[in-house]
Amino acid sequence: MKFLQIHVFYEQYLQIFYQNNPQLKTASYAQQIQALIGDGFSAGHIYAPYMGEFGYETELIIANNPYSQKQWAIEQGSLALAQGFLDIVCQQIETFKPDILHVGHPMPPFDSQLLNRLSWQPKLVTGWRAAPISKTTDWSRYDVILSSSTPCREQALQLGAKATEVFFPGIPSFIADAVEHQPQHWDVVFSGQWSQLHGKRNQYLQAIAKAPLGFGGEFSIGYFLSANPQTLPAGVSMHNQGSRWGLEMYRALKSGKIIINGAIDMAKGEGPNMRLFEATATGSFLLTESQYNLGQFFEIGKEIDVFTTQDEAIEKIYYYLKNPDKREAIARRGQERCLRDYSMQRRANALETIIQKYLKLSSKTASTQPLHPHPQNSPQTPLKQDNLSQAFQDSLTKIIESPHNPENYRTLAAILQQQGKSESALRAYNQALACESNSPQSQAKSDGSLQPKPAQ
């Protein structure tokens, strides 16, 4: 049996990673993928390295990474670089011929658009999503959508997914080893997004930023925010050290005696988000916004602690700074629980249980499943040359009118791909990803119904 995972990384992270490791730009495909795995970005979502324990032959594709994808094409002796980036992904699937296809970012064009292009059909197709979902997403070709978000699972069924399952990420043990000796420079830290989808969390961060100016006494603050600097209040901006990615993000978390965590507004009191596991894995003390189901994951007051108001958050910050023995004991127990119960091996085992469940239920076979024809008016249907020109102009007009709408860039990417402009198509698609992660207000306008997004 073969297990293939397709994943997408933030373009900003990829740029920084290759700037810091320029020798990897021309390294082998396997070396690049292994180096990216070892750097820890999106570590809780990368299952391919662990599925071999269940007898699978495994492969991981970072679909929007121009360097590793280029190297794959070179190693195949293929001229795939002249094609669109989605064509390369399709070629990789056709070459590997997976029985199980798991997509970590099943948004267009990695929804049913991708599967409709394949002659090889996997026995089972699964996807993970706990983030905003575009209304244009088509999951009719997906057997199972996995999510920790109740609203996301409900929307997945509306978008055609055959089934959904409750699922949450894990954390690899090498993270704890990598940050073990990181000094704790700050009393309080937070690492994540500052956006209009996180209004309540933003208020917590603002209140904490002001607290050292009050009667309670001073404490140091390190915020590591992925944000437009112009949107940050002055009191928050003065503490912002800039965004961190991969292992640097985990080091930023470990650098705090207390890690603050808060959820996206649309979580509606439901956990977990990724930071719950990322923070506890480092061995620093986690003080997180209370959610009704957190007790299912960690014991409150023994392995983590919670707050429900700004005042309570500040009160507990002062309390735990004055009581380091209690703080460190909770942090130690939290790390032990995280690495024991939420290891990638355990989460991979949970994924394998789901896979086996649906393989037994499914009547599909990779060798006999007929290729689904493209609907006549679907986005996959190639446009005539004159229509392409008009569609290109229309897409540019839409981008000018709404420059932060990711769907406009996805449309442009599809048109450029049909025109054979692969590099331009990849840039357009990466711009769509950037809009999705960095412009949540415009995403809300285009998507209408938004789901919780695990924080990075």
Short mmCIF file of C-alpha atoms in Angstrom, two decimals:
data_model
loop_
_atom_site.label_atom_id
_atom_site.label_comp_id
_atom_site.label_asym_id
_atom_site.label_seq_id
_atom_site.Cartn_x
_atom_site.Cartn_y
_atom_site.Cartn_z
CA MET A 1 0.00 0.00 0.00
CA LYS A 2 1.18 3.51 -0.82
CA PHE A 3 0.43 6.68 1.18
CA LEU A 4 0.92 10.08 -0.45
CA GLN A 5 0.50 13.39 1.37
CA ILE A 6 0.16 16.68 -0.48
CA HIS A 7 0.76 19.76 1.61
CA VAL A 8 1.15 23.51 1.10
CA PHE A 9 3.50 25.80 3.06
CA TYR A 10 3.25 29.56 3.54
CA GLU A 11 5.20 31.30 0.79
CA GLN A 12 6.80 33.66 3.34
CA TYR A 13 8.19 30.68 5.24
CA LEU A 14 9.57 29.05 2.09
CA GLN A 15 11.32 32.27 1.10
CA ILE A 16 12.96 32.59 4.51
CA PHE A 17 13.88 28.91 4.64
CA TYR A 18 15.73 28.98 1.32
CA GLN A 19 17.33 32.34 2.10
CA ASN A 20 18.80 30.73 5.21
CA ASN A 21 19.67 27.50 3.37
CA PRO A 22 20.60 28.53 -0.20
CA GLN A 23 22.52 25.29 -0.79
CA LEU A 24 19.23 23.39 -0.64
CA LYS A 25 17.90 25.10 -3.77
CA THR A 26 19.82 22.61 -5.89
CA ALA A 27 19.85 19.69 -3.45
CA SER A 28 18.07 16.46 -4.30
CA TYR A 29 14.30 16.27 -3.94
CA ALA A 30 14.60 13.88 -0.99
CA GLN A 31 17.15 16.12 0.74
CA GLN A 32 14.94 19.19 0.37
CA ILE A 33 11.85 17.44 1.71
CA GLN A 34 13.77 15.97 4.64
CA ALA A 35 15.25 19.37 5.51
CA LEU A 36 11.82 20.99 5.44
CA ILE A 37 10.40 18.27 7.68
CA GLY A 38 13.30 18.75 10.08
CA ASP A 39 12.68 22.49 10.32
CA GLY A 40 9.32 21.84 11.95
CA PHE A 41 7.00 24.07 9.93
CA SER A 42 3.46 22.64 10.05
CA ALA A 43 5.02 19.72 11.93
CA GLY A 44 1.75 18.68 13.54
CA HIS A 45 0.17 18.11 10.13
CA ILE A 46 2.94 16.11 8.42
CA TYR A 47 1.99 12.42 8.62
CA ALA A 48 3.88 10.86 5.72
CA PRO A 49 7.09 10.20 7.72
CA TYR A 50 5.13 8.25 10.32
CA MET A 51 2.80 6.17 8.14
CA GLY A 52 5.60 3.80 7.19
CA GLU A 53 5.14 2.19 10.61
CA PHE A 54 1.87 0.74 9.29
CA GLY A 55 3.48 -0.84 6.25
CA TYR A 56 2.97 1.99 3.76
CA GLU A 57 5.41 3.19 1.17
CA THR A 58 5.15 6.94 1.73
CA GLU A 59 5.84 10.19 -0.08
CA LEU A 60 5.38 13.87 0.79
CA ILE A 61 4.81 16.67 -1.73
CA ILE A 62 5.07 20.37 -0.85
CA ALA A 63 2.97 21.43 -3.81
CA ASN A 64 3.79 25.14 -3.88
CA ASN A 65 7.53 24.84 -3.25
CA PRO A 66 9.17 25.84 -6.55
CA TYR A 67 12.60 24.49 -5.56
CA SER A 68 11.67 20.95 -4.54
CA GLN A 69 9.13 20.66 -7.35
CA LYS A 70 11.69 21.81 -9.91
CA GLN A 71 14.17 19.27 -8.57
CA TRP A 72 11.61 16.48 -8.79
CA ALA A 73 11.04 17.30 -12.46
CA ILE A 74 14.79 17.33 -13.12
CA GLU A 75 15.25 13.96 -11.44
CA GLN A 76 12.41 12.53 -13.52
CA GLY A 77 14.08 13.74 -16.71
CA SER A 78 10.84 15.56 -17.39
CA LEU A 79 10.02 18.85 -19.03
CA ALA A 80 7.25 19.32 -16.50
CA LEU A 81 8.62 22.77 -15.68
CA ALA A 82 7.07 23.99 -18.91
CA GLN A 83 3.68 23.00 -17.52
CA GLY A 84 1.60 24.52 -14.75
CA PHE A 85 2.46 23.75 -11.13
CA LEU A 86 -0.74 21.73 -10.79
CA ASP A 87 0.35 19.60 -13.76
CA ILE A 88 3.53 18.71 -11.88
CA VAL A 89 1.53 17.62 -8.84
CA CYS A 90 -0.69 15.50 -11.08
CA GLN A 91 2.39 13.97 -12.68
CA GLN A 92 3.75 13.13 -9.23
CA ILE A 93 0.51 11.39 -8.29
CA GLU A 94 0.42 9.45 -11.55
CA THR A 95 4.04 8.39 -11.01
CA PHE A 96 3.69 7.31 -7.37
CA LYS A 97 0.20 5.78 -7.79
CA PRO A 98 -0.91 6.06 -4.15
CA ASP A 99 -3.58 3.88 -2.61
CA ILE A 100 -4.23 6.59 0.00
CA LEU A 101 -4.08 10.28 -0.89
CA HIS A 102 -4.11 12.70 2.05
CA VAL A 103 -4.32 16.43 1.24
CA GLY A 104 -3.34 18.81 4.02
CA HIS A 105 -4.67 21.90 2.22
CA PRO A 106 -7.67 20.69 0.18
CA MET A 107 -8.61 24.13 -1.10
CA PRO A 108 -8.92 24.97 -4.82
CA PRO A 109 -7.17 23.81 -6.92
CA PHE A 110 -6.42 20.88 -4.57
CA ASP A 111 -10.08 20.03 -4.07
CA SER A 112 -11.96 17.95 -6.66
CA GLN A 113 -10.27 19.97 -9.41
CA LEU A 114 -7.10 17.99 -8.74
CA LEU A 115 -8.80 14.61 -8.65
CA ASN A 116 -10.76 15.28 -11.83
CA ARG A 117 -7.48 15.62 -13.73
CA LEU A 118 -6.12 12.21 -12.73
CA SER A 119 -6.24 8.96 -14.65
CA TRP A 120 -5.01 7.13 -11.53
CA GLN A 121 -7.64 7.12 -8.80
CA PRO A 122 -6.59 6.35 -5.20
CA LYS A 123 -8.66 3.93 -3.17
CA LEU A 124 -9.25 6.59 -0.51
CA VAL A 125 -8.94 10.38 -0.53
CA THR A 126 -8.81 12.27 2.77
CA GLY A 127 -8.30 15.94 3.56
CA TRP A 128 -7.70 18.10 6.62
CA ARG A 129 -9.27 21.50 7.17
CA ALA A 130 -9.88 23.61 10.28
CA ALA A 131 -9.64 27.01 8.63
CA PRO A 132 -11.71 29.35 6.44
CA ILE A 133 -13.33 27.53 3.52
CA SER A 134 -14.14 29.16 0.20
CA LYS A 135 -17.69 28.70 -1.08
CA THR A 136 -16.24 27.60 -4.42
CA THR A 137 -14.59 24.55 -2.84
CA ASP A 138 -15.74 21.20 -4.23
CA TRP A 139 -15.13 18.18 -2.01
CA SER A 140 -17.40 15.78 -3.88
CA ARG A 141 -14.39 13.63 -4.77
CA TYR A 142 -13.21 13.44 -1.14
CA ASP A 143 -14.12 10.37 0.88
CA VAL A 144 -13.41 11.95 4.28
CA ILE A 145 -12.67 15.45 5.55
CA LEU A 146 -10.92 15.51 8.93
CA SER A 147 -11.33 18.50 11.23
CA SER A 148 -11.20 19.59 14.85
CA SER A 149 -13.86 22.21 14.08
CA THR A 150 -17.55 21.37 14.29
CA PRO A 151 -18.60 24.17 11.87
CA CYS A 152 -15.91 23.06 9.43
CA ARG A 153 -17.16 19.48 9.43
CA GLU A 154 -20.72 20.68 8.88
CA GLN A 155 -19.65 22.84 5.94
CA ALA A 156 -17.57 20.00 4.48
CA LEU A 157 -20.70 17.89 4.04
CA GLN A 158 -22.45 20.83 2.37
CA LEU A 159 -19.52 21.07 -0.07
CA GLY A 160 -19.87 17.45 -1.12
CA ALA A 161 -17.57 15.48 1.20
CA LYS A 162 -18.89 11.94 1.61
CA ALA A 163 -18.03 11.85 5.32
CA THR A 164 -16.27 13.76 8.09
CA GLU A 165 -14.34 12.69 11.16
CA VAL A 166 -13.29 14.48 14.34
CA PHE A 167 -9.51 14.78 14.22
CA PHE A 168 -6.77 16.99 15.61
CA PRO A 169 -3.03 17.35 14.94
CA GLY A 170 -0.13 16.11 17.01
CA ILE A 171 3.43 17.17 17.71
CA PRO A 172 6.74 15.45 16.89
CA SER A 173 9.11 14.74 19.77
CA PHE A 174 12.07 16.35 18.02
CA ILE A 175 10.52 19.77 18.72
CA ALA A 176 11.10 19.38 22.46
CA ASP A 177 14.69 18.28 21.86
CA ALA A 178 15.37 21.20 19.51
CA VAL A 179 14.31 23.86 22.03
CA GLU A 180 15.42 22.15 25.25
CA HIS A 181 18.26 24.58 25.95
CA GLN A 182 16.54 27.75 24.71
CA PRO A 183 16.91 30.47 27.41
CA GLN A 184 13.73 32.12 28.68
CA HIS A 185 14.32 35.78 27.82
CA TRP A 186 10.75 36.96 28.32
CA ASP A 187 8.22 36.75 31.11
CA VAL A 188 5.30 36.51 28.66
CA VAL A 189 5.27 35.54 24.98
CA PHE A 190 2.76 35.07 22.22
CA SER A 191 3.43 33.86 18.67
CA GLY A 192 0.76 33.91 16.00
CA GLN A 193 -1.43 36.06 13.81
CA TRP A 194 -2.85 39.48 14.56
CA SER A 195 -5.96 39.79 12.41
CA GLN A 196 -9.56 40.91 12.45
CA LEU A 197 -10.60 37.28 12.79
CA HIS A 198 -8.95 37.31 16.23
CA GLY A 199 -10.67 40.32 17.78
CA LYS A 200 -11.06 38.85 21.25
CA ARG A 201 -7.49 37.57 21.33
CA ASN A 202 -6.24 40.94 20.14
CA GLN A 203 -7.97 42.54 23.12
CA TYR A 204 -6.23 40.11 25.48
CA LEU A 205 -2.86 40.95 23.94
CA GLN A 206 -3.53 44.68 24.21
CA ALA A 207 -4.56 44.41 27.85
CA ILE A 208 -1.48 42.35 28.69
CA ALA A 209 0.72 44.89 26.88
CA LYS A 210 -0.64 47.68 29.11
CA ALA A 211 -0.43 45.73 32.37
CA PRO A 212 3.26 46.46 33.16
CA LEU A 213 2.38 50.17 33.25
CA GLY A 214 -0.07 49.63 36.11
CA PHE A 215 0.30 49.07 39.82
CA GLY A 216 0.99 45.35 39.55
CA GLY A 217 4.59 45.81 38.52
CA GLU A 218 6.63 45.38 35.38
CA PHE A 219 7.14 42.21 33.37
CA SER A 220 8.75 41.70 29.98
CA ILE A 221 6.72 40.86 26.88
CA GLY A 222 7.76 39.29 23.60
CA TYR A 223 5.13 39.21 20.86
CA PHE A 224 6.03 37.40 17.64
CA LEU A 225 3.23 38.53 15.37
CA SER A 226 2.43 37.80 11.76
CA ALA A 227 0.67 41.05 10.95
CA ASN A 228 0.54 44.17 8.87
CA PRO A 229 2.53 46.58 11.08
CA GLN A 230 0.10 49.38 10.25
CA THR A 231 -2.73 47.46 11.95
CA LEU A 232 -0.91 47.08 15.27
CA PRO A 233 -1.73 49.44 18.16
CA ALA A 234 1.33 51.27 19.45
CA GLY A 235 1.24 49.44 22.76
CA VAL A 236 1.35 46.08 20.99
CA SER A 237 3.80 47.15 18.29
CA MET A 238 6.43 48.13 20.85
CA HIS A 239 6.59 44.50 21.99
CA ASN A 240 6.46 42.92 18.52
CA GLN A 241 9.59 41.01 17.54
CA GLY A 242 8.21 39.96 14.15
CA SER A 243 6.88 36.65 12.89
CA ARG A 244 8.70 33.36 13.44
CA TRP A 245 8.38 30.14 11.45
CA GLY A 246 9.43 26.52 11.85
CA LEU A 247 11.84 25.78 14.68
CA GLU A 248 12.33 29.51 15.22
CA MET A 249 8.66 29.74 16.17
CA TYR A 250 9.09 26.98 18.75
CA ARG A 251 12.20 28.71 20.12
CA ALA A 252 10.18 31.91 20.42
CA LEU A 253 7.56 30.05 22.45
CA LYS A 254 10.17 28.43 24.68
CA SER A 255 11.79 31.84 25.26
CA GLY A 256 8.84 32.82 27.46
CA LYS A 257 8.20 31.81 31.05
CA ILE A 258 4.49 32.08 30.23
CA ILE A 259 2.96 31.44 26.81
CA ILE A 260 -0.37 33.13 26.11
CA ASN A 261 -2.91 31.42 23.86
CA GLY A 262 -6.26 32.59 22.53
CA ALA A 263 -8.57 31.26 19.86
CA ILE A 264 -10.01 32.65 16.66
CA ASP A 265 -13.37 34.34 17.24
CA MET A 266 -15.21 31.79 15.12
CA ALA A 267 -14.07 28.94 17.38
CA LYS A 268 -17.06 29.78 19.59
CA GLY A 269 -15.44 28.33 22.69
CA GLU A 270 -14.30 25.08 21.04
CA GLY A 271 -10.75 23.79 21.07
CA PRO A 272 -8.12 22.77 20.38
CA ASN A 273 -6.02 25.06 18.25
CA MET A 274 -2.50 24.13 17.22
CA ARG A 275 -0.83 26.35 19.81
CA LEU A 276 -2.24 24.18 22.58
CA PHE A 277 0.13 21.42 21.47
CA GLU A 278 2.92 23.63 20.14
CA ALA A 279 3.22 25.50 23.45
CA THR A 280 3.05 22.55 25.81
CA ALA A 281 5.54 20.60 23.69
CA THR A 282 8.23 23.22 24.32
CA GLY A 283 8.08 22.80 28.09
CA SER A 284 7.06 26.37 28.86
CA PHE A 285 3.98 27.15 30.92
CA LEU A 286 0.76 27.66 28.92
CA LEU A 287 -1.90 30.13 30.03
CA THR A 288 -4.75 29.83 27.54
CA GLU A 289 -8.19 31.24 26.97
CA SER A 290 -10.77 28.87 28.45
CA GLN A 291 -12.67 26.61 26.05
CA TYR A 292 -15.41 24.18 27.02
CA ASN A 293 -13.57 21.05 25.87
CA LEU A 294 -9.97 21.81 26.90
CA GLY A 295 -10.29 19.39 29.80
CA GLN A 296 -10.47 16.56 27.27
CA PHE A 297 -6.88 17.33 26.26
CA PHE A 298 -5.13 18.67 29.39
CA GLU A 299 -5.94 18.81 33.09
CA ILE A 300 -6.66 22.43 34.00
CA GLY A 301 -4.53 23.71 36.88
CA LYS A 302 -2.23 20.71 36.71
CA GLU A 303 -0.94 20.60 33.11
CA ILE A 304 -2.06 24.01 31.81
CA ASP A 305 -4.06 26.90 33.23
CA VAL A 306 -6.83 29.04 31.76
CA PHE A 307 -8.40 32.48 31.94
CA THR A 308 -11.82 33.76 30.96
CA THR A 309 -11.33 37.55 31.15
CA GLN A 310 -8.57 40.09 30.59
CA ASP A 311 -8.34 40.77 34.32
CA GLU A 312 -8.02 37.08 35.12
CA ALA A 313 -5.30 36.67 32.50
CA ILE A 314 -3.27 39.52 34.00
CA GLU A 315 -3.90 38.32 37.55
CA LYS A 316 -2.62 34.85 36.69
CA ILE A 317 0.42 36.25 34.88
CA TYR A 318 1.49 38.03 38.05
CA TYR A 319 0.66 34.99 40.19
CA TYR A 320 2.71 32.54 38.15
CA LEU A 321 5.63 34.94 37.77
CA LYS A 322 5.74 35.18 41.58
CA ASN A 323 5.40 31.39 41.96
CA PRO A 324 7.98 29.86 39.61
CA ASP A 325 7.91 26.45 41.29
CA LYS A 326 4.18 26.02 40.61
CA ARG A 327 4.57 27.41 37.09
CA GLU A 328 7.43 25.11 36.18
CA ALA A 329 5.73 22.05 37.68
CA ILE A 330 2.62 22.66 35.56
CA ALA A 331 4.77 23.26 32.49
CA ARG A 332 6.66 20.01 33.05
CA ARG A 333 3.47 17.98 33.46
CA GLY A 334 1.95 19.68 30.42
CA GLN A 335 4.94 18.77 28.28
CA GLU A 336 4.89 15.17 29.51
CA ARG A 337 1.19 14.87 28.65
CA CYS A 338 1.66 16.47 25.23
CA LEU A 339 4.58 14.29 24.17
CA ARG A 340 2.94 11.14 25.52
CA ASP A 341 -0.66 11.49 24.33
CA TYR A 342 -0.31 13.73 21.26
CA SER A 343 2.83 12.39 19.64
CA MET A 344 2.87 12.08 15.87
CA GLN A 345 3.04 8.32 16.25
CA ARG A 346 -0.26 8.32 18.14
CA ARG A 347 -1.91 10.75 15.74
CA ALA A 348 -0.67 8.71 12.78
CA ASN A 349 -2.22 5.66 14.42
CA ALA A 350 -5.51 7.56 14.75
CA LEU A 351 -5.30 8.49 11.06
CA GLU A 352 -4.62 4.86 10.14
CA THR A 353 -7.70 3.78 12.12
CA ILE A 354 -9.82 6.18 10.07
CA ILE A 355 -8.22 5.02 6.83
CA GLN A 356 -8.95 1.38 7.58
CA LYS A 357 -12.52 2.20 8.58
CA TYR A 358 -13.27 3.85 5.25
CA LEU A 359 -11.34 1.37 3.15
CA LYS A 360 -13.67 -1.29 4.46
CA LEU A 361 -16.70 0.88 3.71
CA SER A 362 -15.54 1.94 0.28
CA SER A 363 -16.29 -0.03 -2.85
CA LYS A 364 -13.75 1.91 -4.89
CA THR A 365 -10.64 0.24 -6.27
CA ALA A 366 -7.77 2.14 -7.76
CA SER A 367 -7.51 -0.20 -10.74
CA THR A 368 -11.16 -0.16 -11.84
CA GLN A 369 -12.49 3.24 -10.78
CA PRO A 370 -13.41 5.14 -13.98
CA LEU A 371 -12.20 8.65 -14.44
CA HIS A 372 -14.89 11.18 -13.65
CA PRO A 373 -15.43 13.38 -16.71
CA HIS A 374 -15.13 17.11 -16.30
CA PRO A 375 -18.48 18.91 -16.14
CA GLN A 376 -19.02 20.95 -19.28
CA ASN A 377 -18.90 24.27 -17.46
CA SER A 378 -16.37 23.36 -14.76
CA PRO A 379 -13.21 25.43 -14.19
CA GLN A 380 -11.16 22.47 -15.46
CA THR A 381 -12.59 22.74 -18.98
CA PRO A 382 -9.93 24.46 -21.14
CA LEU A 383 -11.00 27.78 -22.60
CA LYS A 384 -10.55 28.73 -26.24
CA GLN A 385 -7.74 31.18 -26.95
CA ASP A 386 -10.03 34.19 -27.49
CA ASN A 387 -11.94 33.35 -24.33
CA LEU A 388 -8.64 33.01 -22.45
CA SER A 389 -7.66 36.55 -23.38
CA GLN A 390 -10.98 37.94 -22.19
CA ALA A 391 -10.88 35.84 -19.02
CA PHE A 392 -7.36 37.13 -18.33
CA GLN A 393 -8.48 40.75 -18.65
CA ASP A 394 -11.55 40.09 -16.50
CA SER A 395 -9.43 38.51 -13.77
CA LEU A 396 -7.06 41.50 -13.72
CA THR A 397 -10.03 43.83 -13.41
CA LYS A 398 -11.35 41.84 -10.45
CA ILE A 399 -7.94 41.96 -8.76
CA ILE A 400 -7.80 45.73 -9.18
CA GLU A 401 -11.29 46.04 -7.71
CA SER A 402 -10.64 43.57 -4.87
CA PRO A 403 -6.87 43.10 -4.43
CA HIS A 404 -7.15 41.06 -1.22
CA ASN A 405 -9.63 38.43 -2.43
CA PRO A 406 -7.76 35.09 -2.78
CA GLU A 407 -10.35 33.70 -5.21
CA ASN A 408 -9.37 36.35 -7.77
CA TYR A 409 -5.75 35.16 -7.68
CA ARG A 410 -6.78 31.50 -7.92
CA THR A 411 -8.78 32.33 -11.04
CA LEU A 412 -5.80 34.16 -12.51
CA ALA A 413 -3.54 31.19 -11.67
CA ALA A 414 -5.87 28.82 -13.53
CA ILE A 415 -5.88 31.08 -16.60
CA LEU A 416 -2.10 31.49 -16.59
CA GLN A 417 -1.73 27.74 -16.25
CA GLN A 418 -3.84 27.20 -19.38
CA GLN A 419 -1.65 29.75 -21.15
CA GLY A 420 1.43 27.69 -20.25
CA LYS A 421 2.86 30.38 -17.96
CA SER A 422 3.78 28.10 -15.07
CA GLU A 423 5.96 30.51 -13.06
CA SER A 424 3.35 33.27 -13.26
CA ALA A 425 0.63 30.79 -12.31
CA LEU A 426 2.58 29.69 -9.25
CA ARG A 427 3.11 33.31 -8.18
CA ALA A 428 -0.61 33.98 -8.54
CA TYR A 429 -1.49 30.91 -6.48
CA ASN A 430 1.01 31.83 -3.76
CA GLN A 431 -0.52 35.31 -3.69
CA ALA A 432 -3.89 33.65 -3.08
CA LEU A 433 -2.38 31.80 -0.11
CA ALA A 434 -0.88 35.04 1.19
CA CYS A 435 -4.25 36.79 0.97
CA GLU A 436 -5.93 33.89 2.75
CA SER A 437 -3.52 33.95 5.68
CA ASN A 438 -2.69 37.67 5.93
CA SER A 439 -5.93 39.38 4.91
CA PRO A 440 -8.64 37.70 6.98
CA GLN A 441 -11.07 40.60 6.70
CA SER A 442 -11.20 40.35 2.91
CA GLN A 443 -11.39 36.57 3.23
CA ALA A 444 -14.43 37.01 5.42
CA LYS A 445 -16.06 39.18 2.76
CA SER A 446 -15.46 36.63 0.04
CA ASP A 447 -16.15 33.46 2.01
CA GLY A 448 -19.11 34.56 4.07
CA SER A 449 -18.93 31.61 6.46
CA LEU A 450 -15.58 31.21 8.16
CA GLN A 451 -14.22 28.38 10.24
CA PRO A 452 -11.56 28.32 12.95
CA LYS A 453 -7.97 28.32 11.75
CA PRO A 454 -5.28 26.54 13.79
CA ALA A 455 -2.73 29.17 14.71
CA GLN A 456 0.83 28.95 13.43
#
